[in-house]
């Protein structure tokens, strides 16, 4: 699994579209909802926490915002 920023797998990272995305690993329960909605942006790591993938620039900003809004514990932050 390749992360957008290898030093910060769960962000915050700024994408090509200008959005800054981060996952609060303490809140993430590893449900996988974000990986289903935005599979190019989010992936679960070996600890079952959501991370931001190197392919994140391939998802539309709207897709990432949908994933953010769908997170059941509010662990995703994404500037619009
Ligand atoms: S939707 Fe939220 S809780 Fe579920 S894996 Fe993604 S960041 Fe974690």
XYZ file of N, CA, C and O and ligand atoms in Angstrom:
328
model
N 0.857 -1.189 0.000
C 0.000 0.000 0.000
C 0.896 1.243 0.000
O 1.765 1.378 0.858
N 0.676 2.113 -0.959
C 1.481 3.328 -1.048
C 0.667 4.507 -0.516
O -0.481 4.724 -0.927
N 1.253 5.210 0.414
C 0.573 6.360 1.008
C 0.926 7.637 0.260
O 1.997 7.761 -0.334
N 0.010 8.584 0.325
C 0.260 9.893 -0.290
C 1.502 10.527 0.339
O 2.327 11.092 -0.355
N 1.589 10.435 1.656
C 2.765 10.941 2.378
C 3.229 9.815 3.305
O 2.569 9.515 4.298
N 4.320 9.191 2.953
C 4.797 8.028 3.709
C 5.097 8.364 5.171
O 5.041 7.492 6.038
N 5.402 9.617 5.453
C 5.715 9.990 6.834
C 4.456 10.257 7.655
O 4.506 10.311 8.879
N 3.317 10.434 6.951
C 2.039 10.699 7.626
C 0.943 9.915 6.904
O 0.150 10.498 6.148
N 0.868 8.614 7.108
C -0.093 7.786 6.348
C -1.543 8.266 6.446
O -2.292 8.137 5.483
N -1.928 8.801 7.583
C -3.313 9.258 7.745
C -3.441 10.765 7.598
O -4.476 11.342 7.943
N -2.428 11.409 7.088
C -2.457 12.840 6.841
C -2.169 13.649 8.088
O -1.772 13.084 9.099
N -2.357 14.953 8.008
C -2.976 15.656 6.887
C -2.066 15.749 5.660
O -0.849 15.898 5.795
N -2.702 15.630 4.495
C -2.013 15.818 3.227
C -2.864 16.722 2.345
O -4.090 16.707 2.424
N -2.200 17.505 1.533
C -2.905 18.379 0.600
C -2.861 17.737 -0.781
O -1.792 17.358 -1.267
N -4.035 17.619 -1.397
C -4.155 16.960 -2.696
C -4.009 17.970 -3.830
O -4.028 19.185 -3.613
N -3.905 17.446 -5.041
C -3.735 18.306 -6.214
C -4.926 19.239 -6.394
O -4.789 20.341 -6.938
N -6.111 18.804 -5.931
C -7.304 19.643 -6.080
C -7.390 20.729 -5.007
O -8.371 21.474 -4.957
N -6.399 20.789 -4.144
C -6.357 21.838 -3.132
C -6.943 21.442 -1.795
O -6.787 22.173 -0.818
N -7.621 20.312 -1.743
C -8.228 19.873 -0.482
C -7.159 19.295 0.438
O -6.243 18.611 -0.017
N -7.285 19.589 1.702
C -6.427 18.977 2.710
C -7.248 17.929 3.446
O -8.333 18.220 3.943
N -6.725 16.712 3.477
C -7.472 15.573 4.018
C -6.680 14.947 5.155
O -5.449 14.829 5.078
N -7.407 14.536 6.176
C -6.767 13.846 7.292
C -7.751 12.885 7.934
O -8.969 13.081 7.874
N -7.217 11.846 8.536
C -8.013 10.900 9.318
C -7.502 10.937 10.746
O -6.288 10.860 10.984
N -8.428 11.082 11.700
C -8.066 11.001 13.112
C -8.014 9.516 13.482
O -9.049 8.857 13.617
N -6.809 8.991 13.614
C -6.638 7.560 13.850
C -7.213 7.114 15.195
O -7.555 5.945 15.361
N -7.304 8.036 16.153
C -7.882 7.677 17.451
C -9.387 7.455 17.343
O -9.959 6.655 18.092
N -10.020 8.157 16.405
C -11.469 8.028 16.225
C -11.838 6.900 15.273
O -12.874 6.259 15.424
N -11.005 6.657 14.264
C -11.315 5.668 13.223
C -11.530 4.293 13.839
O -10.710 3.812 14.622
N -12.658 3.669 13.452
C -12.972 2.318 13.952
C -12.768 1.263 12.873
O -13.140 0.099 13.049
N -12.206 1.689 11.738
C -11.867 0.727 10.694
C -13.052 0.092 10.006
O -12.955 -1.044 9.530
N -14.170 0.823 9.922
C -15.383 0.232 9.341
C -15.273 0.041 7.834
O -16.003 -0.753 7.251
N -14.403 0.796 7.192
C -14.192 0.637 5.757
C -15.136 1.433 4.874
O -15.044 1.348 3.649
N -16.039 2.193 5.471
C -17.003 2.945 4.656
C -16.294 3.916 3.704
O -16.667 4.028 2.532
N -15.293 4.596 4.190
C -14.596 5.571 3.341
C -13.875 4.880 2.184
O -13.794 5.428 1.080
N -13.386 3.689 2.415
C -12.679 2.969 1.350
C -13.647 2.493 0.276
O -13.262 2.308 -0.869
N -14.915 2.306 0.650
C -15.922 1.914 -0.334
C -16.359 3.111 -1.173
O -16.571 2.988 -2.379
N -16.483 4.270 -0.531
C -16.959 5.471 -1.237
C -15.851 6.087 -2.085
O -16.091 6.508 -3.223
N -14.654 6.143 -1.560
C -13.525 6.776 -2.256
C -12.309 5.842 -2.210
O -11.327 6.098 -1.502
N -12.362 4.743 -2.968
C -11.313 3.714 -2.866
C -9.935 4.153 -3.355
O -8.943 3.532 -2.982
N -9.882 5.200 -4.158
C -8.570 5.677 -4.599
C -7.926 6.573 -3.549
O -6.717 6.811 -3.594
N -8.745 7.055 -2.623
C -8.235 7.977 -1.601
C -7.938 7.277 -0.285
O -6.918 7.557 0.342
N -8.836 6.363 0.131
C -8.706 5.775 1.462
C -8.450 4.272 1.398
O -9.030 3.568 0.564
N -7.586 3.819 2.287
C -7.316 2.397 2.417
C -6.985 2.090 3.864
O -6.412 2.926 4.567
N -7.377 0.895 4.317
C -7.083 0.501 5.701
C -5.682 -0.074 5.790
O -5.280 -0.890 4.961
N -4.944 0.339 6.806
C -3.590 -0.180 6.989
C -3.605 -1.441 7.846
O -4.676 -1.968 8.181
N -2.449 -1.924 8.200
C -2.342 -3.181 8.942
C -2.930 -3.078 10.345
O -3.206 -4.092 10.983
N -3.125 -1.852 10.827
C -3.751 -1.646 12.136
C -5.254 -1.439 12.025
O -5.932 -1.172 13.024
N -5.781 -1.517 10.790
C -7.208 -1.318 10.589
C -7.629 0.133 10.657
O -8.796 0.445 10.916
N -6.687 1.019 10.444
C -6.986 2.455 10.447
C -6.940 2.987 9.016
O -6.135 2.525 8.190
N -7.781 3.962 8.746
C -7.849 4.518 7.397
C -6.644 5.417 7.117
O -6.229 6.206 7.966
N -6.123 5.267 5.921
C -4.978 6.067 5.482
C -5.307 6.727 4.139
O -6.291 6.364 3.490
N -4.474 7.658 3.766
C -4.674 8.377 2.508
C -3.647 7.866 1.496
O -2.430 7.922 1.742
N -4.169 7.349 0.388
C -3.352 6.628 -0.581
C -2.683 7.559 -1.592
O -3.150 8.671 -1.853
N -1.640 7.037 -2.197
C -0.908 7.801 -3.209
C -1.787 8.161 -4.393
O -1.536 9.158 -5.077
N -2.835 7.365 -4.623
C -3.734 7.614 -5.762
C -4.854 8.594 -5.429
O -5.783 8.771 -6.230
N -4.774 9.252 -4.278
C -5.865 10.127 -3.827
C -6.198 11.231 -4.824
O -7.351 11.675 -4.900
N -5.232 11.670 -5.591
C -5.499 12.747 -6.547
C -6.450 12.317 -7.659
O -6.968 13.159 -8.393
N -6.698 11.018 -7.772
C -7.566 10.521 -8.842
C -9.044 10.561 -8.463
O -9.902 10.384 -9.330
N -9.351 10.769 -7.192
C -10.747 10.893 -6.775
C -11.170 12.361 -6.843
O -10.389 13.262 -6.521
N -12.411 12.594 -7.247
C -12.949 13.951 -7.263
C -13.121 14.455 -5.840
O -13.361 13.669 -4.919
N -13.009 15.764 -5.675
C -13.173 16.352 -4.350
C -14.535 15.981 -3.759
O -14.651 15.688 -2.570
N -15.557 15.965 -4.612
C -16.904 15.635 -4.141
C -16.960 14.210 -3.575
O -17.697 13.929 -2.626
N -16.194 13.324 -4.177
C -16.165 11.933 -3.709
C -15.545 11.864 -2.320
O -16.026 11.144 -1.441
N -14.494 12.620 -2.134
C -13.824 12.630 -0.832
C -14.717 13.253 0.232
O -14.795 12.764 1.361
N -15.442 14.299 -0.145
C -16.366 14.927 0.805
C -17.492 13.956 1.159
O -17.929 13.891 2.311
N -17.947 13.168 0.187
C -18.972 12.160 0.469
C -18.461 11.143 1.476
O -19.185 10.727 2.387
N -17.209 10.739 1.318
C -16.613 9.799 2.267
C -16.525 10.425 3.653
O -16.826 9.775 4.663
N -16.125 11.673 3.688
C -16.054 12.395 4.966
C -17.423 12.412 5.644
O -17.558 12.086 6.824
N -18.448 12.761 4.886
C -19.793 12.855 5.456
C -20.345 11.484 5.853
O -21.226 11.404 6.715
N -19.824 10.428 5.251
C -20.324 9.093 5.548
C -19.610 8.404 6.690
O -20.018 7.323 7.107
N -18.560 8.993 7.186
C -17.823 8.355 8.282
C -18.684 8.373 9.546
O -19.100 9.441 9.997
N -18.954 7.220 10.126
C -19.884 7.158 11.267
C -19.357 7.799 12.544
O -20.146 8.074 13.455
N -18.061 8.025 12.608
C -17.504 8.607 13.835
C -16.856 9.969 13.592
O -16.205 10.525 14.474
N -17.030 10.510 12.391
C -16.510 11.851 12.122
C -15.002 11.932 12.154
O -14.434 12.954 12.550
N -14.340 10.852 11.731
C -12.877 10.817 11.829
C -12.160 11.520 10.687
O -10.971 11.801 10.798
N -12.902 11.817 9.611
C -12.262 12.389 8.417
C -12.479 13.896 8.407
O -13.589 14.384 8.570
N -11.408 14.618 8.180
C -11.529 16.048 7.918
C -11.061 16.296 6.502
O -10.102 15.682 6.026
N -11.792 17.159 5.797
C -11.439 17.488 4.411
C -11.888 18.898 4.142
O -13.084 19.209 4.245
N -10.947 19.760 3.825
C -11.292 21.121 3.451
C -11.877 21.099 2.058
O -11.490 20.280 1.222
N -12.836 21.971 1.782
C -13.511 21.982 0.488
C -13.113 23.207 -0.309
O -12.571 24.141 0.207
S -15.372 5.688 7.464
Fe -14.373 6.645 9.257
S -14.324 5.022 10.824
Fe -14.717 4.039 8.859
S -12.662 3.412 8.137
Fe -13.117 5.437 7.243
S -12.217 6.941 8.682
Fe -12.365 4.975 9.740
